[in-house]
Coordinates of N, CA and C in Angstrom, one line a residue:
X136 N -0.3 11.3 21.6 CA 0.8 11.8 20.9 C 0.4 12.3 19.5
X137 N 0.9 13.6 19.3 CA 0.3 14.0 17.8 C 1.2 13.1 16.7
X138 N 0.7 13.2 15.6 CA 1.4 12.5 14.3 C 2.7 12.9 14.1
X139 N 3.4 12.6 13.2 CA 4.7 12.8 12.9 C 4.8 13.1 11.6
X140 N 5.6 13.9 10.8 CA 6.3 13.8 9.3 C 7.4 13.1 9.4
X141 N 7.3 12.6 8.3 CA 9.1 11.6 8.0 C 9.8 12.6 6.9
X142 N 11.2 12.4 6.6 CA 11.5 13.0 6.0 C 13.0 11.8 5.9
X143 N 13.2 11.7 4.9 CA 14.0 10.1 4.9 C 14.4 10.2 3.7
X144 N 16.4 9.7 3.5 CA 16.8 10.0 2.7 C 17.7 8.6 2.1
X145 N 17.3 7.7 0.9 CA 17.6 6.8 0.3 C 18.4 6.7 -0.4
X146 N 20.0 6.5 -0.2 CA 21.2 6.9 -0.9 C 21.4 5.4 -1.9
X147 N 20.8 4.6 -1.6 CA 21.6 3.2 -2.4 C 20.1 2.2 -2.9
X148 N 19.9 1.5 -3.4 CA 18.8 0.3 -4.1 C 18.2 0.0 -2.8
X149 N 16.8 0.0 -2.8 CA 16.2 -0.4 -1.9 C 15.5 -1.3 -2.5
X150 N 16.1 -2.6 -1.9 CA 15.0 -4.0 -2.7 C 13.9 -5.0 -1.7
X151 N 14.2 -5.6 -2.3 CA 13.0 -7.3 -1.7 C 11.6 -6.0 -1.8
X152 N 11.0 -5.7 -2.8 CA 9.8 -5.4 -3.4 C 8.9 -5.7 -4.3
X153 N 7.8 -6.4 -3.8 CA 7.5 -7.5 -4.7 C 6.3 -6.4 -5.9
X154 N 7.0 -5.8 -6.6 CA 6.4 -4.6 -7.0 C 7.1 -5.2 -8.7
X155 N 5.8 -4.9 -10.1 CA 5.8 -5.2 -11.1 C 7.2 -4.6 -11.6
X156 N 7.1 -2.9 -11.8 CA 7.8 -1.9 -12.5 C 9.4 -1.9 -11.5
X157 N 10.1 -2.6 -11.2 CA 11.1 -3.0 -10.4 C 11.9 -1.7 -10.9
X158 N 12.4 -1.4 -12.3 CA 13.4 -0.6 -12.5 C 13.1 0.8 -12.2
X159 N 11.4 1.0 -12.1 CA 10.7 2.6 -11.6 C 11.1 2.7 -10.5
X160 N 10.8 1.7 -9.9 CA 10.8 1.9 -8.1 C 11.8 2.1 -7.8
X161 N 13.4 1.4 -8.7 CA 14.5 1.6 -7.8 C 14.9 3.4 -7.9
X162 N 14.7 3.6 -9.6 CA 14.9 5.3 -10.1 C 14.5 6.0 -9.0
X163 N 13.2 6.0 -8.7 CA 12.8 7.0 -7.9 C 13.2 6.6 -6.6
X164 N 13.3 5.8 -5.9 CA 13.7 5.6 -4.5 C 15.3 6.2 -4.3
X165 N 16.4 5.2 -5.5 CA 18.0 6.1 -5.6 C 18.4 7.1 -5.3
X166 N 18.8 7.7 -4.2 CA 19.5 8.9 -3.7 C 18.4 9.8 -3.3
X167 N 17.3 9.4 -3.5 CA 16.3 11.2 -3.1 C 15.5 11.1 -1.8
X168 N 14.9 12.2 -1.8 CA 14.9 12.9 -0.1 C 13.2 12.8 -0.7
X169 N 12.5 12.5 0.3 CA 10.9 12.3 0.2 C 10.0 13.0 1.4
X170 N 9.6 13.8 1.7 CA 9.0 14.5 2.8 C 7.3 13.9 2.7
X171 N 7.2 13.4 3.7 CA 5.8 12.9 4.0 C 5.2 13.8 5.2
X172 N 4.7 14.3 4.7 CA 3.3 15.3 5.5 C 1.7 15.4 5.2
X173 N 1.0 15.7 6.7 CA -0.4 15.2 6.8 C -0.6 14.9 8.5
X174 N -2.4 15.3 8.4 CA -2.1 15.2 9.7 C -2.3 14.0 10.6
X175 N -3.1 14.4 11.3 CA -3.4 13.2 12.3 C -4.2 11.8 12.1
X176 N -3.8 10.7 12.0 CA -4.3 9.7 11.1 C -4.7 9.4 10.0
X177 N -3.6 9.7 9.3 CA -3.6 10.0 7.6 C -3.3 8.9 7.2
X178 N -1.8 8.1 8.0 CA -1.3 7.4 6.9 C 0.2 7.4 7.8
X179 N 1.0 8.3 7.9 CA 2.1 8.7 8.0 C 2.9 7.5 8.8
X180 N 2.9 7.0 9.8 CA 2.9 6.0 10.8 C 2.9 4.7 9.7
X181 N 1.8 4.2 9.0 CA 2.1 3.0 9.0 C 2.9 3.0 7.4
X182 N 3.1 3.8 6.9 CA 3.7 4.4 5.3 C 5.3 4.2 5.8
X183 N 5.4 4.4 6.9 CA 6.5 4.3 7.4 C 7.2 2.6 7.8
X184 N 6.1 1.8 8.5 CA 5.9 0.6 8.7 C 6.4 0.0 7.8
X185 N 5.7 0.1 6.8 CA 5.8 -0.5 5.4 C 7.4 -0.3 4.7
X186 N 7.7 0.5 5.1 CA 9.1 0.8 4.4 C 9.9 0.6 5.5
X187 N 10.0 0.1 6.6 CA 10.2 -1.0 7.5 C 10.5 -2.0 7.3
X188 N 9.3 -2.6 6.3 CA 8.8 -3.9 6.8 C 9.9 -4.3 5.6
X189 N 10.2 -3.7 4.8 CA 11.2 -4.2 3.3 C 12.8 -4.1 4.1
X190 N 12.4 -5.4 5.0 CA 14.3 -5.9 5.7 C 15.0 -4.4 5.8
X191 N 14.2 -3.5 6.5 CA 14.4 -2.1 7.4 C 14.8 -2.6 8.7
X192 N 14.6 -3.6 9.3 CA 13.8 -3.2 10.8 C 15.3 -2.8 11.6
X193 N 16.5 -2.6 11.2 CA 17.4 -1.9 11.9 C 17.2 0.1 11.8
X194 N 16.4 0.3 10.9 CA 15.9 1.7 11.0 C 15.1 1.5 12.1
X195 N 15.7 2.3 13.4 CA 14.6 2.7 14.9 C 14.2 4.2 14.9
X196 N 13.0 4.2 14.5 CA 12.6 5.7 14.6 C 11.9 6.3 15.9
X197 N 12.1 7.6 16.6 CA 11.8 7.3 17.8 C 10.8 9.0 17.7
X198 N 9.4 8.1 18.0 CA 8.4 8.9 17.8 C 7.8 9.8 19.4
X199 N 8.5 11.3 19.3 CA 7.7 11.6 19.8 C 7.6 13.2 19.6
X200 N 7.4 14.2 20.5 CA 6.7 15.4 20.1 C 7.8 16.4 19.5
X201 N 9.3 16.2 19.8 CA 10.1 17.4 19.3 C 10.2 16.3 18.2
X202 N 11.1 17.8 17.2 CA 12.0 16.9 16.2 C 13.4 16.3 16.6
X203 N 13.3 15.2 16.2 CA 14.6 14.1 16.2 C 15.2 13.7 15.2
X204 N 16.8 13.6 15.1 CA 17.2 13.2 14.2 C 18.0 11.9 14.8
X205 N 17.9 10.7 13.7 CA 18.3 9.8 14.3 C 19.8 9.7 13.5
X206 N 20.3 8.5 14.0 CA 22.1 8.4 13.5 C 22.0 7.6 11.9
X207 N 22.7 7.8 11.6 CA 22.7 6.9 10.1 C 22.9 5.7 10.4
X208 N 22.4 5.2 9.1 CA 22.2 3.5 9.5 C 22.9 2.6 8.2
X209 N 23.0 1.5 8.2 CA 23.5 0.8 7.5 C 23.0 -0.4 7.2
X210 N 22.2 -0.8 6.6 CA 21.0 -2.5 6.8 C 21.4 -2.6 5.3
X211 N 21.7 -4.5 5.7 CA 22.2 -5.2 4.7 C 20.5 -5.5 3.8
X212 N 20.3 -6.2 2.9 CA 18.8 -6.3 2.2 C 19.1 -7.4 1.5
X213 N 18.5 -8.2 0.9 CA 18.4 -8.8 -0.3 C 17.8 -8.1 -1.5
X214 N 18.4 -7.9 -2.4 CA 17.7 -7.7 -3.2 C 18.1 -8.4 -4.6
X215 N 17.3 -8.7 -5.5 CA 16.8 -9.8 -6.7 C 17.8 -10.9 -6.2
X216 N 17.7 -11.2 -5.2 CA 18.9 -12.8 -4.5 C 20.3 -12.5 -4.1
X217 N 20.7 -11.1 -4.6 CA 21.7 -10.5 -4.2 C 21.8 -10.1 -2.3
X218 N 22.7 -10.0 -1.8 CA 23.3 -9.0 -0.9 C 23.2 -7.8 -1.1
X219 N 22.9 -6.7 -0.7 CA 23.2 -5.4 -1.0 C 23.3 -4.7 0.6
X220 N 24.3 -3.4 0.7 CA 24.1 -3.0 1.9 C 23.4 -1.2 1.1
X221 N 22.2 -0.7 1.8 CA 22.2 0.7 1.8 C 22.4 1.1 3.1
X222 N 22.5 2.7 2.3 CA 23.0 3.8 3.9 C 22.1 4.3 3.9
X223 N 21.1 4.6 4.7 CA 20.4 5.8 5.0 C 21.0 7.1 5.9
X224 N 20.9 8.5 5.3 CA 21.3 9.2 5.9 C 20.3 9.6 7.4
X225 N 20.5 10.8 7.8 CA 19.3 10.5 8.7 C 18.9 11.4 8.8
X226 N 18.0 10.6 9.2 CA 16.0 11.0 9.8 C 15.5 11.9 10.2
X227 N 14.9 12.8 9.2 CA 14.2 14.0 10.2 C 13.2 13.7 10.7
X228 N 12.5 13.7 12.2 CA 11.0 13.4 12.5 C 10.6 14.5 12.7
X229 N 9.3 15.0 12.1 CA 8.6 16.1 12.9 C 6.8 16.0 13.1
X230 N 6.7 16.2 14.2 CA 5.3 16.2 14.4 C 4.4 16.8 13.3
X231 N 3.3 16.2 13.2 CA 2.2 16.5 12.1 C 1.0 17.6 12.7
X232 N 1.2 18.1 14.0 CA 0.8 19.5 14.3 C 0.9 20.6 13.7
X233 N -0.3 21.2 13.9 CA -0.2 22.5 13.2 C 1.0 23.4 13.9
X234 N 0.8 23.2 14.9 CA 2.7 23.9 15.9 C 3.8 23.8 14.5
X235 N 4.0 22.5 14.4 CA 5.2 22.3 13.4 C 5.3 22.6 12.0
X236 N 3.8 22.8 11.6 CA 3.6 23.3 10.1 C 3.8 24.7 10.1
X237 N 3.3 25.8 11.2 CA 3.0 27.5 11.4 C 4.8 27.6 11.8
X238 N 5.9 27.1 12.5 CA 6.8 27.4 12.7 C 8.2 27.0 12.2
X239 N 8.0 26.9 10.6 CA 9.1 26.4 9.6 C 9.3 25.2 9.1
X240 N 9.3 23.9 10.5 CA 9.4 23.2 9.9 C 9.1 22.4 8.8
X241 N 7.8 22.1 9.0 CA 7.2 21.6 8.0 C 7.9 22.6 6.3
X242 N 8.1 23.5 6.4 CA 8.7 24.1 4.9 C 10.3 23.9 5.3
X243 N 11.0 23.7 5.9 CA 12.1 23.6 6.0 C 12.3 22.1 5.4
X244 N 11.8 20.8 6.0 CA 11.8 19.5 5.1 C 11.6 19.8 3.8
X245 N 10.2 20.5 2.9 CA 9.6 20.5 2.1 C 10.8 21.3 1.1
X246 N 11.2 22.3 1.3 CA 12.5 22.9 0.6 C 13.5 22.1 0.2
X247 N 13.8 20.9 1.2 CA 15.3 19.9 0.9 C 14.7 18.9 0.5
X248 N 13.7 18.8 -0.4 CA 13.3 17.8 -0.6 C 13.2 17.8 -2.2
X249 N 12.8 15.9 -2.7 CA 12.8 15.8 -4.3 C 11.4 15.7 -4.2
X250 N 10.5 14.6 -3.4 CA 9.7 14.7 -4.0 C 8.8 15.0 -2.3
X251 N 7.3 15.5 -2.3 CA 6.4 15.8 -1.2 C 5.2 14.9 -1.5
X252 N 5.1 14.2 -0.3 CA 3.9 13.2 -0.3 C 2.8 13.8 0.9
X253 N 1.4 14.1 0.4 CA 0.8 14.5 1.4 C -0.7 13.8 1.7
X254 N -0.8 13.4 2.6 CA -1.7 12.3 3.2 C -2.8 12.9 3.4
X255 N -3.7 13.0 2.9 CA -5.5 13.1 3.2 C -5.9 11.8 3.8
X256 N -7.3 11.8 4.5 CA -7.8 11.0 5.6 C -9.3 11.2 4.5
X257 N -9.5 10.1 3.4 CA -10.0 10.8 2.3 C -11.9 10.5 2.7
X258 N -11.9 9.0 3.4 CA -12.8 8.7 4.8 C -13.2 9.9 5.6
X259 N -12.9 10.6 5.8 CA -13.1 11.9 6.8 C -13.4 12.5 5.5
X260 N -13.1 13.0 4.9 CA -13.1 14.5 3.5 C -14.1 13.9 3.2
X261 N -14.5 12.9 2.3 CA -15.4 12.7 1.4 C -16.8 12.2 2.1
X262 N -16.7 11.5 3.2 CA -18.0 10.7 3.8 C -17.9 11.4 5.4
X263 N -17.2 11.6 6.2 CA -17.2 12.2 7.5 C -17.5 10.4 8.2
X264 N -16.0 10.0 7.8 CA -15.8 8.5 8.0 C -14.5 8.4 8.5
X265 N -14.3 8.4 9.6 CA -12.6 8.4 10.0 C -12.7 7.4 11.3
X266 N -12.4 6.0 10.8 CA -12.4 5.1 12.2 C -11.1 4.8 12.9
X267 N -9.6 5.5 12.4 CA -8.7 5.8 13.1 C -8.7 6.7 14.0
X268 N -9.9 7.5 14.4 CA -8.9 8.5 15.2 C -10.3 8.1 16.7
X269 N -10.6 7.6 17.2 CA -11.6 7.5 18.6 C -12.1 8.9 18.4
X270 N -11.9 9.7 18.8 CA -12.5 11.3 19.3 C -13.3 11.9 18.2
X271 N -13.0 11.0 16.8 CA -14.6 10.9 16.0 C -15.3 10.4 16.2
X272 N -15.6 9.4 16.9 CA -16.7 8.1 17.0 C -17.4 8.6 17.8
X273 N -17.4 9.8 18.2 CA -18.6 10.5 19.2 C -19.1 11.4 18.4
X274 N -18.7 12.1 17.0 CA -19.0 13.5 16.2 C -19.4 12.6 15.3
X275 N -20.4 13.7 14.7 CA -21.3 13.4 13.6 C -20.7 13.6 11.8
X276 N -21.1 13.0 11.3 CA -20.5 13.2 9.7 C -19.8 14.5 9.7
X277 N -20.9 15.7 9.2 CA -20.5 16.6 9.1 C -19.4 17.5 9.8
X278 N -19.5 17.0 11.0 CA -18.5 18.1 12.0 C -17.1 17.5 11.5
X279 N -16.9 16.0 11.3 CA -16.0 15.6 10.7 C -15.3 16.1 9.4
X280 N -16.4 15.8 8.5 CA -15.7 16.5 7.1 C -15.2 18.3 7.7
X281 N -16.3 18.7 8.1 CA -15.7 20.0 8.1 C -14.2 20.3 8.9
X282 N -14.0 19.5 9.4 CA -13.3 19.7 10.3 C -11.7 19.2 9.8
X283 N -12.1 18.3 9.0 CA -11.1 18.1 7.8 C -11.0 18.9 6.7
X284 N -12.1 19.3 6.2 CA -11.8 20.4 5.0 C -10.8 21.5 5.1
X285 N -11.1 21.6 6.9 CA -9.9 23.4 7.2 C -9.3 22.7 7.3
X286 N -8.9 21.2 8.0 CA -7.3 21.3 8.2 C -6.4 21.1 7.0
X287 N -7.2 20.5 5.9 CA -6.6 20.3 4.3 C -6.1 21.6 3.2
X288 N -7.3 22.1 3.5 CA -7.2 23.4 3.1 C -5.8 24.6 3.4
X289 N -5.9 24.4 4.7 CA -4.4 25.3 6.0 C -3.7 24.5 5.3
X290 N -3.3 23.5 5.4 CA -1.9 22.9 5.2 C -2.0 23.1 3.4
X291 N -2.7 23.0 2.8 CA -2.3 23.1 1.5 C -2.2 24.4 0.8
X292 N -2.7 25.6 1.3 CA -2.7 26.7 1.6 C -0.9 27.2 1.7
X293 N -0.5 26.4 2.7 CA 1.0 26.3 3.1 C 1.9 25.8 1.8
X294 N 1.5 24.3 1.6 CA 2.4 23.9 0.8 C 2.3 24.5 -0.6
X295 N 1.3 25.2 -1.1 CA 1.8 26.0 -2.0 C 2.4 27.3 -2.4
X296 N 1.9 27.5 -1.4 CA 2.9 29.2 -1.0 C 4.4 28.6 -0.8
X297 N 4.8 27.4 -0.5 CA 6.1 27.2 -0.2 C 7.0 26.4 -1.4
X298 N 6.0 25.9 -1.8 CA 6.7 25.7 -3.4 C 6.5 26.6 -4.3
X299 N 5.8 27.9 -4.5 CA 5.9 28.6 -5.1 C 7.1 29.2 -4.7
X300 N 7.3 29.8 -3.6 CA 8.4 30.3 -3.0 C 9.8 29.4 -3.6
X301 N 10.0 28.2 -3.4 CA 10.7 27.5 -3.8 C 10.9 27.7 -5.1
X302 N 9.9 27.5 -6.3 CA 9.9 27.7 -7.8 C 10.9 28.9 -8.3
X303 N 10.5 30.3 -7.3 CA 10.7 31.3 -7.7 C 11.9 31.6 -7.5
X304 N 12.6 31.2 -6.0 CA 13.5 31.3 -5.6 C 15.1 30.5 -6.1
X305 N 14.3 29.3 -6.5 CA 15.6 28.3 -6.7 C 15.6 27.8 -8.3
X306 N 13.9 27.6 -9.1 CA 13.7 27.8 -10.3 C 13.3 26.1 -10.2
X307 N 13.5 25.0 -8.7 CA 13.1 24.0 -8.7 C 11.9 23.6 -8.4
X308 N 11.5 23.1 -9.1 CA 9.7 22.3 -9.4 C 9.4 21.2 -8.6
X309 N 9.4 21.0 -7.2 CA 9.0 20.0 -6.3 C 7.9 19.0 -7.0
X310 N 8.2 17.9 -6.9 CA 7.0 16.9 -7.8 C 5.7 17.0 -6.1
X311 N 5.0 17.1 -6.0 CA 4.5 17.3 -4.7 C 2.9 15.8 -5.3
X312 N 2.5 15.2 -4.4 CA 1.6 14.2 -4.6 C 0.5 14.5 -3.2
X313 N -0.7 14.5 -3.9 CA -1.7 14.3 -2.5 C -2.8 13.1 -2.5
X314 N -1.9 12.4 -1.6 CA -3.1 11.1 -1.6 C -3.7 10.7 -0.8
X315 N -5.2 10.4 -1.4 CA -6.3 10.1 -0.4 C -6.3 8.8 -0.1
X316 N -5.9 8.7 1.2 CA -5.9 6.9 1.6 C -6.9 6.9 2.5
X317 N -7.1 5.9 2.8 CA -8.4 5.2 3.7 C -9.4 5.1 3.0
X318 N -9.6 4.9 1.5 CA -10.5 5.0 0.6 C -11.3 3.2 0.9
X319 N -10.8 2.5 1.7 CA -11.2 1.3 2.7 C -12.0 1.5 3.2
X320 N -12.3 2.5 3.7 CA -13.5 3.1 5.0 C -14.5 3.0 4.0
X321 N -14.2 4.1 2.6 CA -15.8 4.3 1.9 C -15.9 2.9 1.7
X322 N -15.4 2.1 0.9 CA -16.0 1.2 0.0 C -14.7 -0.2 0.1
X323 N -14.9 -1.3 0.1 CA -13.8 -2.3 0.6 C -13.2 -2.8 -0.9
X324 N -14.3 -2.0 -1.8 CA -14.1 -2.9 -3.1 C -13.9 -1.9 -4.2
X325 N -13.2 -0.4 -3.5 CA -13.2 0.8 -4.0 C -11.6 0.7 -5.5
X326 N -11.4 -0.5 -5.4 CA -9.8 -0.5 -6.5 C -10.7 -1.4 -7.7
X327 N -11.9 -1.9 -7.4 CA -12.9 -2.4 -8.6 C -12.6 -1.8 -10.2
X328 N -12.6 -2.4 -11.4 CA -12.1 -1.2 -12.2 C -13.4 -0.5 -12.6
X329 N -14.9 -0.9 -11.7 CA -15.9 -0.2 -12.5 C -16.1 0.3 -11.3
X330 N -15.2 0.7 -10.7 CA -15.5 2.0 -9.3 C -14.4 3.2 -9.4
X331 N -13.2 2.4 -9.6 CA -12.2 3.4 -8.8 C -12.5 4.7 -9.7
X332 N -12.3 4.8 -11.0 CA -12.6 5.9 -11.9 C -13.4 7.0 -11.6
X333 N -14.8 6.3 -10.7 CA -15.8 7.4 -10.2 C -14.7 7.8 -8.9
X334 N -14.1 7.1 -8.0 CA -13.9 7.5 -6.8 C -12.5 8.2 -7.6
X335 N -12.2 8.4 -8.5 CA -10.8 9.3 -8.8 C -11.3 10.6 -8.7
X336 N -12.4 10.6 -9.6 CA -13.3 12.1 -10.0 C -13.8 12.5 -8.9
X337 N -13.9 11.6 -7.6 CA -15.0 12.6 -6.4 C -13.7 13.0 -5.8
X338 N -12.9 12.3 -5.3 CA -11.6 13.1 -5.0 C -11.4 14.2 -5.2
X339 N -10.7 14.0 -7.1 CA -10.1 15.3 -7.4 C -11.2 16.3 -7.3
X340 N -12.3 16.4 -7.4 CA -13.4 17.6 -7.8 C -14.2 17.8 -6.3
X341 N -13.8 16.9 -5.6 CA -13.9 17.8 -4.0 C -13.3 19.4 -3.9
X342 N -14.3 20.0 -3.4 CA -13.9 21.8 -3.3 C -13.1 22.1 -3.0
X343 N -12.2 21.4 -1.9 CA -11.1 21.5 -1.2 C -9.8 21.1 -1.9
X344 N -9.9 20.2 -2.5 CA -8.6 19.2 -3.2 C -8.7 20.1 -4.7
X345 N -10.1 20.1 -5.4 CA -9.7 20.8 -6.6 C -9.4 22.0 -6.7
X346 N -9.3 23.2 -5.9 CA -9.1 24.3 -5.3 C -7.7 24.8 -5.0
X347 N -7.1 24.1 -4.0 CA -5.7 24.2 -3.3 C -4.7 23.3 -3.7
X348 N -5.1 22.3 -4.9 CA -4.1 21.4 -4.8 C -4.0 21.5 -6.3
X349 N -3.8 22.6 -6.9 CA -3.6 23.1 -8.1 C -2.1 22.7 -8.9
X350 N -1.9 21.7 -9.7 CA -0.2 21.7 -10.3 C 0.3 20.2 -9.5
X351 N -1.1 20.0 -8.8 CA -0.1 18.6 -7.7 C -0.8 16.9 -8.3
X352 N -0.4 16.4 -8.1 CA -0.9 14.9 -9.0 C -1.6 14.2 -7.4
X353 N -2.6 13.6 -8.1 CA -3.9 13.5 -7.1 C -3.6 11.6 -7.3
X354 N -3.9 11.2 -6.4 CA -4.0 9.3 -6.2 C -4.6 9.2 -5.0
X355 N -5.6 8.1 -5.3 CA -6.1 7.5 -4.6 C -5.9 6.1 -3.9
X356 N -6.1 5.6 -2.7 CA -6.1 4.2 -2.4 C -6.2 3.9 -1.0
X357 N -5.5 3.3 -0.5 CA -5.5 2.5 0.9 C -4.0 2.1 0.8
X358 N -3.3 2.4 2.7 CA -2.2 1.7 3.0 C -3.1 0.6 4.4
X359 N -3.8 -0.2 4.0 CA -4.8 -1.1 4.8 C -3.7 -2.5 4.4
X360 N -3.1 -2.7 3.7 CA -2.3 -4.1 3.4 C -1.4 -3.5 2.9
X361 N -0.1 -4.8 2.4 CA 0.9 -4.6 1.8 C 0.5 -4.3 0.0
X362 N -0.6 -5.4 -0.5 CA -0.8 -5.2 -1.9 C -1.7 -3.4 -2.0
X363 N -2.1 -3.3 -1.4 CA -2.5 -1.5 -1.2 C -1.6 -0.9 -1.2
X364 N -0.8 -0.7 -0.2 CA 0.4 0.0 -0.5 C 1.3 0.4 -1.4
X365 N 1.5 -1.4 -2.3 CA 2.1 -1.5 -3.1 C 1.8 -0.4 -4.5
X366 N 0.2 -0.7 -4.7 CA -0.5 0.1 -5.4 C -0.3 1.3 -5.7
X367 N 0.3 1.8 -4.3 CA 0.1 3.6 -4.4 C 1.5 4.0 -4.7
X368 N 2.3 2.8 -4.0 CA 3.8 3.0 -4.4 C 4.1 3.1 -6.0
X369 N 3.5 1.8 -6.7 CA 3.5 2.3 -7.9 C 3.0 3.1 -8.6
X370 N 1.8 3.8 -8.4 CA 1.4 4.9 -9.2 C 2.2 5.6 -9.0
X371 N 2.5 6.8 -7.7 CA 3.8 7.4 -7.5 C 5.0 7.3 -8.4
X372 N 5.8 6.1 -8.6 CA 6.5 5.9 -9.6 C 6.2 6.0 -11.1
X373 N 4.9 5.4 -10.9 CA 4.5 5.7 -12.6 C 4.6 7.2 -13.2
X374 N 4.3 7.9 -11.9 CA 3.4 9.4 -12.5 C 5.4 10.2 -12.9
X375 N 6.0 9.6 -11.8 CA 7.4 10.3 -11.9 C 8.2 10.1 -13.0
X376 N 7.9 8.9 -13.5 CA 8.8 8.6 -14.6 C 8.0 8.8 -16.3
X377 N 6.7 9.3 -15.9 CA 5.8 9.4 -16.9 C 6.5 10.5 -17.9

């Protein structure tokens, strides 16, 4: 089954987050539309999980090759000891195929959107290190990375022709984010504070990322746990409200 993009729209407080910056997280989550795109074992899948796992689990998303929209939903939450109910409107799913990026949709989400989250497989880009996907564990580093560079490249190739299009067109400035997760694969102890700095720099100054992903805010980390996740969640919010 190829990957999926989410595209998911947060109308009311989304709580029980055991996250420092509480009043960032709710700002940015309140009313806006977030398009998550990338390809095949990026991220996408368990990014989704996670935002599940926060007293979601009445969101059923139903993963497979067309796009689907599911019904709106209503899930009660706790949040700071409160009751709260949000509404989610609903769900665009679209496969993370290049089919779905070359034939609109992928720019059709990205247009209705506040902010664009885009998933690097940063284990593949930087080391030719990708232990989610089996059908590497037979290919060698290199065929790897390279094989990742074009597909980062194509799709970012896209997303900025389509926000520029957007800029020009509408005069709106998509906050767009490209983050390299699986940064687990290189190094277990890569959030160190006498490491991550270097692994910020090899990221952004990769030929691919520093190249194509011009105007876009770069992070790094892991969705390998909840406190990783949490991590990237808050940078995100930091950089938004910065």
């Amino acid at each position: 089954m190829e990957p999926l993009t989410f595209t998911f729209v947060v109308l009311s407080l989304l709580g029980t987050v055991a996250i420092s910056n509480q009043e960032h997280i709710r700002t940015f989550l309140q009313g806006k539309k977030i398009t998550i795109i990338g390809a095949r074992g990026v991220g996408k899948t368990t990014l989704l999980r996670y935002l599940n796992m926060l007293n979601m689990e009445s969101l059923q998303i139903e993963m497979t090759r067309n796009a689907q929209k599911t019904r709106s939903s209503s899930i009660n939450v706790d949040v700071d000891g409160k009751h709260q109910n949000i509404f989610l409107k609903r769900t665009v799913d679209l496969p993370g195929n290049e089919e779905y990026r070359d034939n609109g949709k992928w720019k059709e989400a990205v247009e209705n959107s506040d902010y664009v989250l885009y998933l690097v497989h940063a284990g593949a880009l930087l080391k030719g290190i990708d232990k989610t996907n089996l059908r590497n564990q037979a290919r060698n580093s290199k065929e790897i990375r390279q094989e990742t560079e074009k597909r980062i490249e194509d799709d970012l190739q896209n997303l900025q022709s389509w926000l520029k299009e957007i800029k020009e067109g509408t005069k709106r400035n998509i906050p767009t984010f490209v983050i390299g997760n699986h940064f687990d694969e290189i190094d277990e102890n890569f959030s160190d504070s006498s490491k991550i700095e270097n692994y910020e720099k090899e990221f952004s100054s990769n030929r691919v990322i520093s190249k194509y992903s011009k105007g876009m805010i770069k992070i790094i980390g892991s969705l390998k746990t909840r406190d990783t996740m949490k991590d990237i969640l808050e940078r995100i919010v930091n950089e938004v409200q910065a």
